[in-house]
CSV table of C-alpha atoms in Angstrom, one decimal:
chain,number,residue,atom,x,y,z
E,22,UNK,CA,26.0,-24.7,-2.5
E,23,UNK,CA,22.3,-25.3,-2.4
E,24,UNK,CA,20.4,-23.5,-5.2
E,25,UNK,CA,18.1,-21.4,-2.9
E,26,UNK,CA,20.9,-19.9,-1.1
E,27,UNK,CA,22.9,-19.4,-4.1
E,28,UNK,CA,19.6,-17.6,-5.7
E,29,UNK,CA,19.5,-15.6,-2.7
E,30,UNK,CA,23.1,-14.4,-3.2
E,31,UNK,CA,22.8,-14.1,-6.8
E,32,UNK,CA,19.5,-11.3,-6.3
E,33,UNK,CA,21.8,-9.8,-3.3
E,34,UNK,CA,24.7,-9.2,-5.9
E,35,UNK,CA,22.1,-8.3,-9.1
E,36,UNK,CA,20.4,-5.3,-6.7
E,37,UNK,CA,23.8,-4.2,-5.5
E,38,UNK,CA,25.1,-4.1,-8.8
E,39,UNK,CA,22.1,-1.8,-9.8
E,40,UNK,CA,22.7,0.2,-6.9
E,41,UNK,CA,26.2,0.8,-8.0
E,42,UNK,CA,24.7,1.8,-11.7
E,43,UNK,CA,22.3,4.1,-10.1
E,44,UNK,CA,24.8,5.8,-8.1
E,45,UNK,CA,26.2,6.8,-10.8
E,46,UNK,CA,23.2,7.9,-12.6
E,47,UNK,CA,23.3,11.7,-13.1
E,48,UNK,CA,19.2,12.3,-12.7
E,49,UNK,CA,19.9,10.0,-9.2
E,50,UNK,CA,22.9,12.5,-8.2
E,51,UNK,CA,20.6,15.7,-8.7
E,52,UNK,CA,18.2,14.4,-6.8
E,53,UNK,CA,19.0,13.9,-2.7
E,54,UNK,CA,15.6,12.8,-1.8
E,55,UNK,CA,16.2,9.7,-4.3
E,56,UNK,CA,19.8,9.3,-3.9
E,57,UNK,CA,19.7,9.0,0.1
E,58,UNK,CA,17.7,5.6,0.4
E,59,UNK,CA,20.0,4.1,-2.6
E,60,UNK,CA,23.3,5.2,-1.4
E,61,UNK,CA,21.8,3.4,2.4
E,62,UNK,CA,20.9,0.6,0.5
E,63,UNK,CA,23.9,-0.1,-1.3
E,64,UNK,CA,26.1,0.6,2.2
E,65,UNK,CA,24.0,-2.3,3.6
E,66,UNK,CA,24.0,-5.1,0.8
E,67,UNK,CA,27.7,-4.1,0.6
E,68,UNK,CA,29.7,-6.5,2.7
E,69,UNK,CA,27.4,-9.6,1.5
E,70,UNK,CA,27.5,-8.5,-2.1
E,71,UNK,CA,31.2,-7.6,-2.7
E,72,UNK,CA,32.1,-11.4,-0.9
E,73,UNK,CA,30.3,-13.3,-2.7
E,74,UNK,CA,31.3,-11.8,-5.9
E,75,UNK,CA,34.6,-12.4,-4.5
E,76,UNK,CA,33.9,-16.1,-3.9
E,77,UNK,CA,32.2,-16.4,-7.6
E,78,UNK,CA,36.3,-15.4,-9.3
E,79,UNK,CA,37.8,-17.4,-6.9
E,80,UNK,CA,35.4,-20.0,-8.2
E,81,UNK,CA,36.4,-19.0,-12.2
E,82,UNK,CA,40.3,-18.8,-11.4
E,83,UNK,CA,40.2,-22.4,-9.4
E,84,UNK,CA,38.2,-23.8,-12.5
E,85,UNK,CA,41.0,-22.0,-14.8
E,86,UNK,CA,43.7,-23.1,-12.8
E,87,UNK,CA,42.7,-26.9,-12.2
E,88,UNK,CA,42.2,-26.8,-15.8
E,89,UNK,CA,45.8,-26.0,-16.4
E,90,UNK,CA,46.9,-28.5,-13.6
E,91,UNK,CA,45.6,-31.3,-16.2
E,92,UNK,CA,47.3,-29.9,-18.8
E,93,UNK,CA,50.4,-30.7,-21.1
E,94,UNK,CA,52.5,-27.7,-20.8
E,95,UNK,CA,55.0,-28.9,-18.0
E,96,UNK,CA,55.8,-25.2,-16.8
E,97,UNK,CA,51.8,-23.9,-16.6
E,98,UNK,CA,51.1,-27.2,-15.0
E,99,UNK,CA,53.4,-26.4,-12.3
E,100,UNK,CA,52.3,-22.7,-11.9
E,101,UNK,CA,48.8,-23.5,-11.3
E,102,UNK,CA,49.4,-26.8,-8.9
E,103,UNK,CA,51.2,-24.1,-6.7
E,104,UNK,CA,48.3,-21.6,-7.4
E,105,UNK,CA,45.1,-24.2,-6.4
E,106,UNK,CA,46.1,-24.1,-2.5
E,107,UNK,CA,46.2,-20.5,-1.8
E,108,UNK,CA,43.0,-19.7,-3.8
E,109,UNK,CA,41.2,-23.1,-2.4
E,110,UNK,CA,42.0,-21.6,1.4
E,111,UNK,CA,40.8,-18.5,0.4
E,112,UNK,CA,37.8,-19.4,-1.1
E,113,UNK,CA,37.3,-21.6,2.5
E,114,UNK,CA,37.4,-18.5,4.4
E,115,UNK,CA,35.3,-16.8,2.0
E,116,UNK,CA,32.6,-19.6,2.0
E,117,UNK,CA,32.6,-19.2,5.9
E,118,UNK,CA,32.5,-15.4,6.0
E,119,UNK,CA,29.6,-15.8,3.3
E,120,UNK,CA,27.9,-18.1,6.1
E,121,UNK,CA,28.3,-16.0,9.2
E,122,UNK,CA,26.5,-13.1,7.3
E,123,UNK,CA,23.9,-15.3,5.6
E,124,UNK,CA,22.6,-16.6,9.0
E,125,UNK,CA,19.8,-15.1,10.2
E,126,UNK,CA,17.8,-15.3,6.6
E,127,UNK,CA,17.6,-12.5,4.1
E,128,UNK,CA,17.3,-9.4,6.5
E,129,UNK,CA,19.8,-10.7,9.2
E,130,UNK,CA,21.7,-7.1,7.2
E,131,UNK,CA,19.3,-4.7,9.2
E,132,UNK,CA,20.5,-2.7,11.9
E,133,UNK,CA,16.6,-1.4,13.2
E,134,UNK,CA,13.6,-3.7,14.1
E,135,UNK,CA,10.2,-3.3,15.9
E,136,UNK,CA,9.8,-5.4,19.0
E,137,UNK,CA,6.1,-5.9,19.7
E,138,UNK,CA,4.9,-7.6,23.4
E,139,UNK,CA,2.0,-8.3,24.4
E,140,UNK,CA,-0.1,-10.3,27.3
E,141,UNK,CA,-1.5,-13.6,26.3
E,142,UNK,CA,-3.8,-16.0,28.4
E,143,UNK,CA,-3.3,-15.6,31.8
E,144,UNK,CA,-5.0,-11.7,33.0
E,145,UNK,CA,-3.1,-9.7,35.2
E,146,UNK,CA,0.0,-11.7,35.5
E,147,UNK,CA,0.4,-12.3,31.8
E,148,UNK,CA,0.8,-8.2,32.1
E,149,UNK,CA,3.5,-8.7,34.5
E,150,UNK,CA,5.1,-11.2,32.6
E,151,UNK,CA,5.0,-9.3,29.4
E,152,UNK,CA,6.8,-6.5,31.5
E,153,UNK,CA,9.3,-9.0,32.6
E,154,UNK,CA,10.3,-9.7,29.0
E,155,UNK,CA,10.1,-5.9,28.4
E,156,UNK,CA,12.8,-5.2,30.8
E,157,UNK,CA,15.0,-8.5,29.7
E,158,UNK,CA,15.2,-7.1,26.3
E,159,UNK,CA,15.9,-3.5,27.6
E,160,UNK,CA,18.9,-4.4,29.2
E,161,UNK,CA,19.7,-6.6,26.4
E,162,UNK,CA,19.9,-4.0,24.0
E,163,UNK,CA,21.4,-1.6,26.6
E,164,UNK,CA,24.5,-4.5,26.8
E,165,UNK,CA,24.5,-4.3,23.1
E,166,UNK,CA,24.8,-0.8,22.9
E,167,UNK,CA,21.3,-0.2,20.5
E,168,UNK,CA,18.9,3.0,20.3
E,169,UNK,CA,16.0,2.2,22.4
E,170,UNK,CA,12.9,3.8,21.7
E,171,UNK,CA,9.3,3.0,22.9
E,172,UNK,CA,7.0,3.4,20.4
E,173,UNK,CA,3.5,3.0,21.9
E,174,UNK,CA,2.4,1.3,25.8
E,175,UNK,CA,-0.4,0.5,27.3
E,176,UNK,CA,-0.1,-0.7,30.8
E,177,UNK,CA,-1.8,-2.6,33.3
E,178,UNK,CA,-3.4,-2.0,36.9
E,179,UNK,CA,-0.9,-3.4,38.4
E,180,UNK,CA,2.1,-2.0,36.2
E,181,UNK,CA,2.4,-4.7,33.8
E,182,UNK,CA,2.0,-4.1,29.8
E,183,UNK,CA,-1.5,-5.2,28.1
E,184,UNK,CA,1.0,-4.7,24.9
E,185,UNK,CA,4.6,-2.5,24.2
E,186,UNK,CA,6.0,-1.6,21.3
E,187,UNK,CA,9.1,-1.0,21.2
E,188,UNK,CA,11.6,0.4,18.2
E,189,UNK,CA,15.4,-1.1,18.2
E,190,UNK,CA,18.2,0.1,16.0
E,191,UNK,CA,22.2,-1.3,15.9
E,192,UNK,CA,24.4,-3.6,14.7
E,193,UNK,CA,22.5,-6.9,14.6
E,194,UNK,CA,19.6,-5.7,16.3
E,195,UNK,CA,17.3,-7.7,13.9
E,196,UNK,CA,19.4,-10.9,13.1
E,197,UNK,CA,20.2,-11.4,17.0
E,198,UNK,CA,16.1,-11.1,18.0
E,199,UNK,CA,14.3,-12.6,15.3
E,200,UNK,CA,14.1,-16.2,16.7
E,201,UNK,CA,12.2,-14.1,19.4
E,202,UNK,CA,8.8,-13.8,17.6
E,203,UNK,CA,6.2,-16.3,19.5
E,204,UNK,CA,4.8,-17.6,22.6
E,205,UNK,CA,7.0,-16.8,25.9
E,206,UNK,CA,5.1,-18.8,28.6
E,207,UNK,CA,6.1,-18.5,32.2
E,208,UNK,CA,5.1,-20.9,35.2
E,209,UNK,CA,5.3,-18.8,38.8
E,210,UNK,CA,3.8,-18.2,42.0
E,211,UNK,CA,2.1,-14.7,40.8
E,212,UNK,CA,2.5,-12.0,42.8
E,213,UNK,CA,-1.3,-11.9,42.8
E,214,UNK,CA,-1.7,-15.3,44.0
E,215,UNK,CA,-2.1,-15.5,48.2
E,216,UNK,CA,-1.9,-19.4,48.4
E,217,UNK,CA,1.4,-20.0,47.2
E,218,UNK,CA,0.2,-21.9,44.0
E,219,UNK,CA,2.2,-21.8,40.6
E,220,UNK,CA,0.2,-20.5,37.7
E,221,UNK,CA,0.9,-21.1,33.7
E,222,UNK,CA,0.5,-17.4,32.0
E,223,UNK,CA,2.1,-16.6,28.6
E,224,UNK,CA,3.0,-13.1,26.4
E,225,UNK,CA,3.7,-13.0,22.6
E,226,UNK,CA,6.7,-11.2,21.3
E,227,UNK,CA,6.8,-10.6,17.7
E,228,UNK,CA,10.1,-8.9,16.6
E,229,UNK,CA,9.7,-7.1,12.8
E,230,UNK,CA,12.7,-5.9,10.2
E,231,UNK,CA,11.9,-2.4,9.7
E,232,UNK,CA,12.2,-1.6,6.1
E,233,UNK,CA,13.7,1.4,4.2
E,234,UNK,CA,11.1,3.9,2.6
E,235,UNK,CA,12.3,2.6,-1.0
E,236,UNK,CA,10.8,-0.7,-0.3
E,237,UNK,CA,7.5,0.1,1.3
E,238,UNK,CA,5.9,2.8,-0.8
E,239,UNK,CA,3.0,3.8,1.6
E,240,UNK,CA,1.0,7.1,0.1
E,241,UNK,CA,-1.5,8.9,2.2
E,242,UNK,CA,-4.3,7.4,0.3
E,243,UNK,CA,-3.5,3.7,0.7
E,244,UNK,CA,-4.6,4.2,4.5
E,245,UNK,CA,-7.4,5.9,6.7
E,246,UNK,CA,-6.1,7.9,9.6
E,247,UNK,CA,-8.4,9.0,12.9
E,248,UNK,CA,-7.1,11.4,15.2
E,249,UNK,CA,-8.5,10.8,18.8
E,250,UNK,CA,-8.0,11.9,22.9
E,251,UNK,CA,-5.5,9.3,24.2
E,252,UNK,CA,-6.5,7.6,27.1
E,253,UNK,CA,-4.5,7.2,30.1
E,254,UNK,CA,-4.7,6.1,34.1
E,255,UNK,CA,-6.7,9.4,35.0
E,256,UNK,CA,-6.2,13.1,36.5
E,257,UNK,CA,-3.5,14.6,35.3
E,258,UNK,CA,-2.2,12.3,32.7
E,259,UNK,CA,-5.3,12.3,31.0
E,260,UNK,CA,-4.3,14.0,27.1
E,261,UNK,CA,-6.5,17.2,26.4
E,262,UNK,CA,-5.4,17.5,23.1
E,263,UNK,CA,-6.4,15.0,20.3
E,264,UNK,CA,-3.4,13.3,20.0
E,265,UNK,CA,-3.5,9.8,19.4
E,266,UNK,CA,-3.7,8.3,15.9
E,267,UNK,CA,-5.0,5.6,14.4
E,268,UNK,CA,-3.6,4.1,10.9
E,269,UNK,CA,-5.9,1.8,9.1
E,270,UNK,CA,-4.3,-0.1,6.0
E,271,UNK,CA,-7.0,-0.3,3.3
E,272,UNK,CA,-5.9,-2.7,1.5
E,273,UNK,CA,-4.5,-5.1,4.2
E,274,UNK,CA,-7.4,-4.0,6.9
E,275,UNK,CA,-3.7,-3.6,9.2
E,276,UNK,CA,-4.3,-1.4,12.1
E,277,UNK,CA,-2.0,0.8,14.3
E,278,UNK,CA,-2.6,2.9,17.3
E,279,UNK,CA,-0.2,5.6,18.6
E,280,UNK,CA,-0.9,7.3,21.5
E,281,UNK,CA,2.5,7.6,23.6
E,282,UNK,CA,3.7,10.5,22.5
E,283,UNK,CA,1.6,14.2,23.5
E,284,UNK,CA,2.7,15.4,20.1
E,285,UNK,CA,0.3,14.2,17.1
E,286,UNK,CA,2.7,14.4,14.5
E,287,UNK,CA,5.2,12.5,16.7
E,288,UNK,CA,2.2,9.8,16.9
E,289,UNK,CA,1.7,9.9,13.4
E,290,UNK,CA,5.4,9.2,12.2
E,291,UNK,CA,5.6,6.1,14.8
E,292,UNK,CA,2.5,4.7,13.3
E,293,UNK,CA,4.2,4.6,9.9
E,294,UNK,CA,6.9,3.2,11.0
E,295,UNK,CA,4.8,0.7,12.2
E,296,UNK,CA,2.9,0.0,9.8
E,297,UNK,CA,5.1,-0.4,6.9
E,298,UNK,CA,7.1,-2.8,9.6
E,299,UNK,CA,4.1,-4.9,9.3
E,300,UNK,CA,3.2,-4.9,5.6
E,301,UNK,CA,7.1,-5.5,5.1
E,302,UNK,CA,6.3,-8.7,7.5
E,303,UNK,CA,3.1,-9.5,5.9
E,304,UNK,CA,4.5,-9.6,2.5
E,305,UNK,CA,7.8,-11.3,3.6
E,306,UNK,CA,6.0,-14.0,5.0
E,307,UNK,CA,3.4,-14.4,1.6
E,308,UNK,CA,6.9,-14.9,-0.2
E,309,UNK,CA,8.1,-17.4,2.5
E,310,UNK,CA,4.9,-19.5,2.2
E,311,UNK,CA,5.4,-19.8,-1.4
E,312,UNK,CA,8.6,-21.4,-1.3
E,313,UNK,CA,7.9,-23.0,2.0
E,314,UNK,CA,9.4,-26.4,1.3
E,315,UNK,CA,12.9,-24.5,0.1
E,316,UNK,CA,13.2,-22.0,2.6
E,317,UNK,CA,11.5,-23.3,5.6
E,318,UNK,CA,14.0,-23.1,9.0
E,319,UNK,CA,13.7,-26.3,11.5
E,320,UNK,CA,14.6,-24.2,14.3
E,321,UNK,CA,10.9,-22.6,14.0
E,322,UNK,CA,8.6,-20.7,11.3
E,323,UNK,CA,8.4,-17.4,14.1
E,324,UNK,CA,5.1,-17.9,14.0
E,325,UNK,CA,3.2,-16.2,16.9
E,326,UNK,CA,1.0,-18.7,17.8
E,327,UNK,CA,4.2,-21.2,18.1
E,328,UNK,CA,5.2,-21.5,21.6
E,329,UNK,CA,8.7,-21.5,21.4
E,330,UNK,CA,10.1,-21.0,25.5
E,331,UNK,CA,9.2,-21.6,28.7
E,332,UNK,CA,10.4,-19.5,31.6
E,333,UNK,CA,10.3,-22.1,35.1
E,334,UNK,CA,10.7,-19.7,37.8
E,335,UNK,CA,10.5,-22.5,41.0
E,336,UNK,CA,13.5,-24.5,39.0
E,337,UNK,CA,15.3,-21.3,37.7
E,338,UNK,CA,15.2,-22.5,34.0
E,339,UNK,CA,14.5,-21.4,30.5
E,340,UNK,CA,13.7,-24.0,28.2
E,341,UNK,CA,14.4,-23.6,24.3
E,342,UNK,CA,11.7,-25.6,22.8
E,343,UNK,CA,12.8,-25.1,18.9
E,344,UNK,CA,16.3,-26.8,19.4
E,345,UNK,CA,15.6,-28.4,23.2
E,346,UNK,CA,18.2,-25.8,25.1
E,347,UNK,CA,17.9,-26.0,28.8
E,348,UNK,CA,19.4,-23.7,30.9
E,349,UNK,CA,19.0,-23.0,34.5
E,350,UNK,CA,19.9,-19.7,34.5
E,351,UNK,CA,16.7,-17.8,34.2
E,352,UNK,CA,18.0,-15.1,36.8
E,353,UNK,CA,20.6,-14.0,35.0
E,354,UNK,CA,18.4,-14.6,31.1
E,355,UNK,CA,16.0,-12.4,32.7
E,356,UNK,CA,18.8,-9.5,33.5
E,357,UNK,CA,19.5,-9.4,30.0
E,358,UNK,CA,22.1,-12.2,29.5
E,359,UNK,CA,20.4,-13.9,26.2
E,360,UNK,CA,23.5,-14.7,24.3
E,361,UNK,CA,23.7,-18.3,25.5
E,362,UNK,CA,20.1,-19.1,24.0
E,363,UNK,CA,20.8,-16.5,21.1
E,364,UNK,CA,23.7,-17.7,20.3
E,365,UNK,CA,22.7,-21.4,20.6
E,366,UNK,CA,19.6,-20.6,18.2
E,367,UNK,CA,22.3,-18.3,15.3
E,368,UNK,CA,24.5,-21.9,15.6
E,369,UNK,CA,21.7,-24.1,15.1
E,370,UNK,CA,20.9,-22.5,12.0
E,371,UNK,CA,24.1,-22.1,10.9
E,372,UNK,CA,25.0,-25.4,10.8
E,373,UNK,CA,22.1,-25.7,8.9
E,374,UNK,CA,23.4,-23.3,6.4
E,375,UNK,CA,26.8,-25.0,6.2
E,376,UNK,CA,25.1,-28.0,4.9
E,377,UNK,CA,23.6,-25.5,2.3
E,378,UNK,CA,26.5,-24.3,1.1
E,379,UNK,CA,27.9,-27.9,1.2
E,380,UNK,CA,30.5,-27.4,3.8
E,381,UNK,CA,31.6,-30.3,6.3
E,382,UNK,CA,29.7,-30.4,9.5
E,383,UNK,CA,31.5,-29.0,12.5
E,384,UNK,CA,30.2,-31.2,14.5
């Protein structure tokens, strides 16, 4: 097992196991306000935790037990060469379970993400685009069965997005749409275009892991708020009531702007969300830097300004650049059917991660 994974697991056990202590910590029982973001904590480091402590005695008892096997003590010898197959298959399926839930990197465990779009180079029909990619992952998570909530929009002329931001919660909301974050390009005949000709355009998509409040502490004076009219497309829709609000980071100089909701206060508790969903990122990627050479994935850093897929409409294909996936089934990718790249992205880095843990290849 390679060391940084085993570190990884070894922290992942450590907090759990403080959890558990905590838990049962009278001052942390008498207080709910405390005891809520633990006991959620705890529930989600659970199934991880509680295998790999299971695959650390099967570890001890195979040790104990091969010992034994080289032994002199005939009926002991016996015992444990009967033992060492039953526990070495069951440490197998615990090694594979323990690589299932490690794919996806260390917050593959949380069930709600923020899933930011917005138009790149390319005007007009970058907006469209971005919209396109809007809808793709709305019926995505509507096939998956996750909470759908928009967040903040601000749309085009001609009904595309300038930039959406979207918040997701379920089961494997965030370890199914991280390898999202980057550069979508598209080539098509836009529908703004009267000779026929096929344009390049692109839209970024950056998808988040939105923390628990026990691991971003955010206090009213770590950030300047400004309450302000939000703007719309005119008449009616125009907001009359300084709602909007605007969340700047000191420290960080992060800034967010909420203005879908007609409710300030609604505004205000999306903006926090958001906001601690991007210093969680910001300071999950200054740890990833540091151990860069350990840690870094070949399927792609997520960086933004990595252009990572290329949507062909004239040939009907979606091209993977990461792990060179080709597929000509852009229709059906852009209804919402994104297992087959998904899928291919989770088994590219899982193979990876069978090599870590020092597993034979599949392959």
């Amino acid at each position: 097992m390679a060391s940084s994974v085993r570190d990884e697991l070894e922290a992942k056990l450590q907090r759990f196991e403080e959890l558990e202590r905590l838990m049962n910590d009278p001052e942390v029982l008498a207080d709910p306000a405390r005891l809520g973001p633990i006991v959620r904590e705890h529930g989600s480091l659970a199934k991880i935790a509680t295998r790999y402590r299971r695959l650390k005695e099967l570890n001890a008892q195979i040790a104990e037990a091969e010992a034994l096997a080289r032994g002199d003590d005939p009926e002991l010898k016996e015992l444990a060469q009967a033992e060492l197959p039953t526990l070495r298959a069951e440490r197998e399926a615990c090694w594979e379970d323990l690589l299932e839930m490690t794919t996806g990197g260390e917050d593959a465990h949380r069930t709600r993400c923020v899933l930011e779009i917005r138009a790149g180079t390319g005007g007009e029909e970058a907006a469209l685009f971005a919209r396109d990619l809007y809808n793709m992952y709305r019926r995505y998570a509507e096939s998956r069965g996750w909470k759908w909530e928009v967040m903040d929009a601000h749309p085009s002329d001609l009904g595309g997005f300038k930039e959406v931001i979207v918040g997701i919660e379920g089961e494997g909301a965030f370890r199914r749409l991280q390898y999202e974050s980057g550069v979508h390009r598209v080539q098509r005949v836009p529908e703004t275009e009267a000779h026929g000709r096929i344009h390049t355009s692109a839209a970024t998509v950056a998808v988040l892991p939105e923390p628990e409040d026990i691991e971003i502490e955010l206090k009213p004076e770590d950030y300047r708020e400004d309450v302000f009219h939000a703007g719309g497309p005119g008449g009616q829709h125009v907001n009359k009531t300084a709602s909007a609000v605007r969340l700047t980071h000191l420290a960080t100089g992060i800034v967010v702007t909420i203005q879908d909701e007609r409710s300030q206060h609604k505004n205000r508790a999306k903006a926090l969300r958001v906001l601690k969903a991007r210093l969680y990122e910001l300071r999950r990627r200054e740890e990833e830097q540091k151990r860069a050479q350990e840690r870094r994935s070949k399927i792609g850093t997520g960086d933004r300004s990595e252009r990572i897929r290329t949507y062909n409409f004239p040939e009907n294909r979606v091209t993977d650049h990461r792990i060179g996936l080709t597929l000509y089934q852009l229709d059906q990718i852009l209804e919402g059917d994104l297992d087959p790249v998904i899928d291919a992205l989770l088994d590219r880095e899982k193979e990876e991660q069978r090599q870590a843990f020092g597993l034979a290849s599949r392959s």
